Tab-separated table of C-alpha atoms and ligand atoms in Angstrom:
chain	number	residue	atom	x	y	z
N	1	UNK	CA	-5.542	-4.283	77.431
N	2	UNK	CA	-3.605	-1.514	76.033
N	3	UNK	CA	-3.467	1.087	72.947
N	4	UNK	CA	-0.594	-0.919	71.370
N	5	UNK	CA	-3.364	-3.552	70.084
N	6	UNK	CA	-3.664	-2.938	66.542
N	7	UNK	CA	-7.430	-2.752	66.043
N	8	UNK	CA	-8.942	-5.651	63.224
N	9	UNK	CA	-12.076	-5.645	61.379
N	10	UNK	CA	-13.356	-8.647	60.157
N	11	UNK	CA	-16.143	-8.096	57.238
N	12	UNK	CA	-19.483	-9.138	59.069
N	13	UNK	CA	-21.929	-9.634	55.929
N	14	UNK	CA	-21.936	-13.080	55.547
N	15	UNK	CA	-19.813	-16.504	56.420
N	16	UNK	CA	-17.232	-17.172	59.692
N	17	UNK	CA	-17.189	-13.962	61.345
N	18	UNK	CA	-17.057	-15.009	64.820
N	19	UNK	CA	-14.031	-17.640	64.263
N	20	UNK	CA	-12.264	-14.891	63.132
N	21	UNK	CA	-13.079	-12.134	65.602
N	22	UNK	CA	-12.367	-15.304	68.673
N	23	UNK	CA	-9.014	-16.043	67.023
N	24	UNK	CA	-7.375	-12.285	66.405
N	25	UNK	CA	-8.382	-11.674	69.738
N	26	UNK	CA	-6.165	-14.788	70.505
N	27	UNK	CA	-3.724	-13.622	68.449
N	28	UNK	CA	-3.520	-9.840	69.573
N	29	UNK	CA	-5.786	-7.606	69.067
N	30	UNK	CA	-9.307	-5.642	69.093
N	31	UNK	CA	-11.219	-7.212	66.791
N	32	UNK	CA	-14.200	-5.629	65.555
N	33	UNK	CA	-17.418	-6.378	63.483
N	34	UNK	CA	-17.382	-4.445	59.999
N	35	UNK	CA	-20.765	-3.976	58.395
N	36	UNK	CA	-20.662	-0.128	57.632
N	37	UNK	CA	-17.842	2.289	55.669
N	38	UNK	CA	-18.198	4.313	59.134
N	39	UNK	CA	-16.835	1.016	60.703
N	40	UNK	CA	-14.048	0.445	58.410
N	41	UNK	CA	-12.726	3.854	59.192
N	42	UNK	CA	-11.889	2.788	62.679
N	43	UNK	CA	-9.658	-0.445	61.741
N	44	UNK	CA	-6.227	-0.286	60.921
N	45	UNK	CA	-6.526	-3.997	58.685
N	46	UNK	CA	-9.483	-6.294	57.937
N	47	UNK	CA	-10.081	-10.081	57.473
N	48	UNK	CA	-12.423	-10.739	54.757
N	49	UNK	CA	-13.471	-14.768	55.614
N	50	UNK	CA	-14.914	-17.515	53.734
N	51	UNK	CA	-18.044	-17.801	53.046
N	52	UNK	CA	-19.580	-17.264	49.065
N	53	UNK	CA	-17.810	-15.002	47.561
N	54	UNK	CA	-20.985	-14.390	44.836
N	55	UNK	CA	-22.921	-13.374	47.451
N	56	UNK	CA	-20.131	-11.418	49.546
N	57	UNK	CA	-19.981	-9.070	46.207
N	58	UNK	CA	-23.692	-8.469	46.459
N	59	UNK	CA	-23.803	-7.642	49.789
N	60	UNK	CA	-20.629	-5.336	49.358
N	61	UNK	CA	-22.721	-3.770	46.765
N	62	UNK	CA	-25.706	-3.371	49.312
N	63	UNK	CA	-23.787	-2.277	51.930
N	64	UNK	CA	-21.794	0.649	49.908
N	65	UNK	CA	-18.585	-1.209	51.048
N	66	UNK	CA	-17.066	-1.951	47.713
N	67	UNK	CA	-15.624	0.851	47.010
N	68	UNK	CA	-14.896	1.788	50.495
N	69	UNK	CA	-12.838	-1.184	50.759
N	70	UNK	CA	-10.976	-1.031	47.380
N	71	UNK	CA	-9.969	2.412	48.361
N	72	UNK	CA	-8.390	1.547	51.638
N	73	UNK	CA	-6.568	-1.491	49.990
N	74	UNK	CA	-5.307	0.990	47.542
N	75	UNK	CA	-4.084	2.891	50.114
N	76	UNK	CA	-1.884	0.327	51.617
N	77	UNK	CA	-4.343	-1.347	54.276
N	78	UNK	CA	-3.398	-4.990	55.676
N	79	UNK	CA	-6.098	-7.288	54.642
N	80	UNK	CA	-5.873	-11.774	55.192
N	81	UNK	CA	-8.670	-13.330	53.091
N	82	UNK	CA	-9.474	-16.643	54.033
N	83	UNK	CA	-11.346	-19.037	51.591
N	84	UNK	CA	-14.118	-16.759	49.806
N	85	UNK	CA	-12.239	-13.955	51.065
N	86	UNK	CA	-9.200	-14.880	49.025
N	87	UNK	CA	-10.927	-14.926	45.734
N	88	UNK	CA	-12.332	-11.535	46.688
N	89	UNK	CA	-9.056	-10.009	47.169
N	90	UNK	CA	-7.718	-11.286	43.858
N	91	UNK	CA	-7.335	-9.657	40.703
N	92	UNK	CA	-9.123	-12.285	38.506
N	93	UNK	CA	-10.782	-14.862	38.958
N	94	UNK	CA	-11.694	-18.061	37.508
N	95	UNK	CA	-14.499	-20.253	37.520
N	96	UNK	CA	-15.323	-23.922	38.756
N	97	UNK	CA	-13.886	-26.130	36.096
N	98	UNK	CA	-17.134	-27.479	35.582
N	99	UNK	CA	-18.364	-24.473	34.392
N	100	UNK	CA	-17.861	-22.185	31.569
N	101	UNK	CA	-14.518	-20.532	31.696
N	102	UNK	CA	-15.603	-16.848	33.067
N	103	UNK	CA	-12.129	-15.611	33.202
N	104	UNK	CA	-13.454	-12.344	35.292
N	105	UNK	CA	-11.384	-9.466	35.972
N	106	UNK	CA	-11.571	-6.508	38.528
N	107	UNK	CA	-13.569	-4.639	35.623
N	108	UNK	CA	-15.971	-6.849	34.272
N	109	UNK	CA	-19.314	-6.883	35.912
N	110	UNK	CA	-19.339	-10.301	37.164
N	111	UNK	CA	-20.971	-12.154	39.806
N	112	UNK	CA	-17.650	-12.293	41.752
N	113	UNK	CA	-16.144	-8.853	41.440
N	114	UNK	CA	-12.667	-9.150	42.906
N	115	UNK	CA	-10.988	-6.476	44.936
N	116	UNK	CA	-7.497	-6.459	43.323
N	117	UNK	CA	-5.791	-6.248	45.984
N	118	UNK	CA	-3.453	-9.261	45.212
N	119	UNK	CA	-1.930	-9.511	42.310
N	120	UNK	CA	-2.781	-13.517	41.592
N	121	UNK	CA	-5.579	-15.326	39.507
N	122	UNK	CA	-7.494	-17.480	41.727
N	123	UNK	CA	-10.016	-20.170	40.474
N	124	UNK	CA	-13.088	-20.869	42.873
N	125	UNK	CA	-14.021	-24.415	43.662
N	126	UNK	CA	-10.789	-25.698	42.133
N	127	UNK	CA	-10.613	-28.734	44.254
N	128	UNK	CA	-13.250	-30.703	42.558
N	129	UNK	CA	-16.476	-32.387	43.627
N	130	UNK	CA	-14.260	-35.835	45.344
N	131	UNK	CA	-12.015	-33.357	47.681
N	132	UNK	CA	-14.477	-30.646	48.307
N	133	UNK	CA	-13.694	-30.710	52.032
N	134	UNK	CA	-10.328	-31.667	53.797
N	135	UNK	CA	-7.798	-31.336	55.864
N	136	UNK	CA	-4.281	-31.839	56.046
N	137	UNK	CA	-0.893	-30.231	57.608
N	138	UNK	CA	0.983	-27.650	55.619
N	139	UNK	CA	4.435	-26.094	55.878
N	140	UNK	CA	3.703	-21.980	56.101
N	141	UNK	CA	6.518	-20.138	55.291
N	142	UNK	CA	7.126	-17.345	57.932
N	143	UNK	CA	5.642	-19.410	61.010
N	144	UNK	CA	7.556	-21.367	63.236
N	145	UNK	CA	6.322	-24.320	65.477
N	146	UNK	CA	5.721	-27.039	63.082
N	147	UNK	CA	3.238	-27.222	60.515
N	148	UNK	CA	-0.063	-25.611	60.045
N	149	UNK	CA	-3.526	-27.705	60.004
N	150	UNK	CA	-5.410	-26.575	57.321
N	151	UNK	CA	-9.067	-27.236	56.475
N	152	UNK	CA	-10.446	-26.808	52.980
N	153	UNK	CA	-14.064	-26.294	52.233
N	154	UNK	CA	-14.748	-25.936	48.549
N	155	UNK	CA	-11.798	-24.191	48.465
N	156	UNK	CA	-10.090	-22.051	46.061
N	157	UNK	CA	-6.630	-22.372	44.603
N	158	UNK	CA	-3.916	-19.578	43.207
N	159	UNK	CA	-3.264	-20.742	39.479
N	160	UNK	CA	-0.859	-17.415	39.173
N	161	UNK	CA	1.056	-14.940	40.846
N	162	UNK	CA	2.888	-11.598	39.826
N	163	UNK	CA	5.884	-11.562	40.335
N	164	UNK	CA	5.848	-9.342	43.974
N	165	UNK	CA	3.608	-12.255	45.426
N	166	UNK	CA	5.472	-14.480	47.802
N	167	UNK	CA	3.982	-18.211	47.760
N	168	UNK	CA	3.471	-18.886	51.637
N	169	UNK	CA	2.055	-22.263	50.934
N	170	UNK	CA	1.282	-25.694	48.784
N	171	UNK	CA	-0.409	-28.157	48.862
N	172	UNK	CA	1.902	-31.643	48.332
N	173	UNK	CA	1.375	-33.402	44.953
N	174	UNK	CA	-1.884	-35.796	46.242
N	175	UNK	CA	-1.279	-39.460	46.425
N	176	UNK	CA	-3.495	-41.661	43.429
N	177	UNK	CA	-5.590	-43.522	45.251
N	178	UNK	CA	-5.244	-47.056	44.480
N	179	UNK	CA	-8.407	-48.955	42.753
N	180	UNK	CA	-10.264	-51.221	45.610
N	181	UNK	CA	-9.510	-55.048	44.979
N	182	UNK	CA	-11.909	-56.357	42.729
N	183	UNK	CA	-13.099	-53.232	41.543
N	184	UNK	CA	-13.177	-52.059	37.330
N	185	UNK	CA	-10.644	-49.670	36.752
N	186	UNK	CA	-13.590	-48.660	33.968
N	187	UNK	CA	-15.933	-47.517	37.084
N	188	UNK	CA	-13.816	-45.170	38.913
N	189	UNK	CA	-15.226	-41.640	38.333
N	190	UNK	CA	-13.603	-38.495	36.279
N	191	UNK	CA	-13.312	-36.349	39.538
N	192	UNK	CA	-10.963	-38.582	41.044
N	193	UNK	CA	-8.435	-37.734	38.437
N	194	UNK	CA	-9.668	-34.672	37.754
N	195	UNK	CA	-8.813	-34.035	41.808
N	196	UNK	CA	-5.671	-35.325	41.780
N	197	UNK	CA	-4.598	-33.609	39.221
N	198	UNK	CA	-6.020	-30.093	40.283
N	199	UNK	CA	-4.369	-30.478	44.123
N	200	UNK	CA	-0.713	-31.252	42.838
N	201	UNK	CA	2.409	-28.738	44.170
N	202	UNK	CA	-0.680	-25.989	43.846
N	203	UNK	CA	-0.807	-22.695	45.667
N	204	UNK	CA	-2.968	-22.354	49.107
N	205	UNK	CA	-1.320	-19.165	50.634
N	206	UNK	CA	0.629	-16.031	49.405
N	207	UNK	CA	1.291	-13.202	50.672
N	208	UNK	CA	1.751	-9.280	48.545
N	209	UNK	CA	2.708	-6.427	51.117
N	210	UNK	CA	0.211	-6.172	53.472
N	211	UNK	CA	-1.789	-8.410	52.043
N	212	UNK	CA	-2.274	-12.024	53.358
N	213	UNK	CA	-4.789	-15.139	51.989
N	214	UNK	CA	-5.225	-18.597	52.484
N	215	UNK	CA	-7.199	-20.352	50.738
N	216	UNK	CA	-8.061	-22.711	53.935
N	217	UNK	CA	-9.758	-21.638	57.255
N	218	UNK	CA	-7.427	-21.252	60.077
N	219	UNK	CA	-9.914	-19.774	62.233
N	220	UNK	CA	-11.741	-23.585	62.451
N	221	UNK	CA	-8.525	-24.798	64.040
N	222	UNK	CA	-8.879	-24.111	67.669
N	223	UNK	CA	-6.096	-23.850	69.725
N	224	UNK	CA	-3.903	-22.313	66.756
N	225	UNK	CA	-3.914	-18.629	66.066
N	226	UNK	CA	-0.477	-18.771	64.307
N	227	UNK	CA	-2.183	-17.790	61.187
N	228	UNK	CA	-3.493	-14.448	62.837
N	229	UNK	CA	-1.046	-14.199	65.069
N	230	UNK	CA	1.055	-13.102	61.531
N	231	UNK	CA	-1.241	-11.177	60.586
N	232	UNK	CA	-1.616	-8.883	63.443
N	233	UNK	CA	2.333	-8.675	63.174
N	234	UNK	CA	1.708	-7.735	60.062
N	235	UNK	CA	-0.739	-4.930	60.794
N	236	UNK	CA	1.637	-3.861	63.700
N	237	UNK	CA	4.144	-3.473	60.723
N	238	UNK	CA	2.098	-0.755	59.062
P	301	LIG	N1	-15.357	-21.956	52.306
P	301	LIG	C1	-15.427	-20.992	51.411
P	301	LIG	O1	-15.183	-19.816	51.676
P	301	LIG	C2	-15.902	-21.404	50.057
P	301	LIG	C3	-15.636	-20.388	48.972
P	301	LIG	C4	-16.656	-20.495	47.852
P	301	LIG	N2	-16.555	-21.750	47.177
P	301	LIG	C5	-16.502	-19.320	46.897
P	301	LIG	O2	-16.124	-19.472	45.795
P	301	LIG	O3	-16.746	-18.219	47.265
């Protein structure tokens, strides 16, 4: 349409590029494919998406965008990391509960090698084996229209934030689920707790600058770019 559309990578290695490209476009702006540092020169912000975030850092290796990328975020560029993408921009991240504890930070050579952009820790596959997938509607502080649907696939959570890191969004303390009629209390499983426990009052979307991440996939809701919609506001900001 015109110059005055911000113009939006989305990282293009690996995961839900398209969703993302169909929805800022939706929301706003050019979006664009990023695969090369020659093509992350031309964007003024970038959307890193879900995906695997242990294989995203590989392929950021492979495709000299690492560094690239960690420069530009230095520098002050708007980034929204959805899912995998959130983890990436953290500053440390944790493992899966059920495995060893690899508290990882942005210096360690790990196979998740965060970006730092955010000042939060985020654990990876926090949700637990019986919630690895769902959806539900969550109030999003900052957009208007009623709440936002949000769908969680092995999703991360933020167990921490600095203190410049604005919490955006929780998710509501889950409901026990009762124990069928007739059924031993002895046979319900650990992750059932476990789950509960994790998804209580915890953190799902926060915001640091010009920085943006959910830990849920708005770009699988169709009809609803609110989510981008912010974020190309935000990029318009800069
Ligand atoms: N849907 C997703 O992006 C999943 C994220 C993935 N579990 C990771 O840790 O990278």
């Amino acid at each position: 349409m015109t110059t005055t559309q911000p113009v939006i990578g989305v990282l293009a290695l690996q995961g839900g590029v398209a969703e993302h490209l169909a929805a800022l476009e939706r929301g706003g702006a050019v979006a664009e494919p990023v695969r090369r540092p020659e093509e992350l020169a031309g964007v003024h912000g970038l959307v890193l998406p879900g995906g695997e975030s242990t294989t995203m850092t590989r392929l950021l290796d492979t495709f000299e965008l690492f560094e690239p990328i960690r420069e530009r975020l230095a520098a002050g560029m708007p980034a929204y990391g959805s899912c995998a993408g959130m983890v990436l921009l953290g500053s440390r991240v944790l493992d899966d509960r059920s495995g060893q504890d690899g508290l990882r930070d942005a210096s360690s050579a790990a196979s998740v090698r965060p970006l730092a952009a955010l000042d939060v820790v985020v654990r990876r596959n926090a949700f637990g084996r019986q919630v690895d997938s769902f959806e539900t509607d969550l109030d999003f502080e900052g957009i208007d229209g009623g709440p936002v649907h949000a769908v969680f696939i092995r999703a991360p959570l933020i167990e921490k934030v600095g203190s410049d890191v604005q919490v955006l969004a929780t998710v509501a303390p889950a409901e026990p689920t009762p124990p069928e009629r007739g059924r031993q209390e002895s046979s319900r499983s650990e992750p059932d707790v476990a789950a509960a426990e994790t998804s209580a009052g915890t953190i799902v979307a926060v915001r640091q600058g010009p920085v943006l991440a959910t830990a849920f996939h708005p770009e699988l809701v169709g009809g609803d770019e609110r989510v981008h919609r912010q974020f190309v506001h935000m990029v318009r900001a800069c």
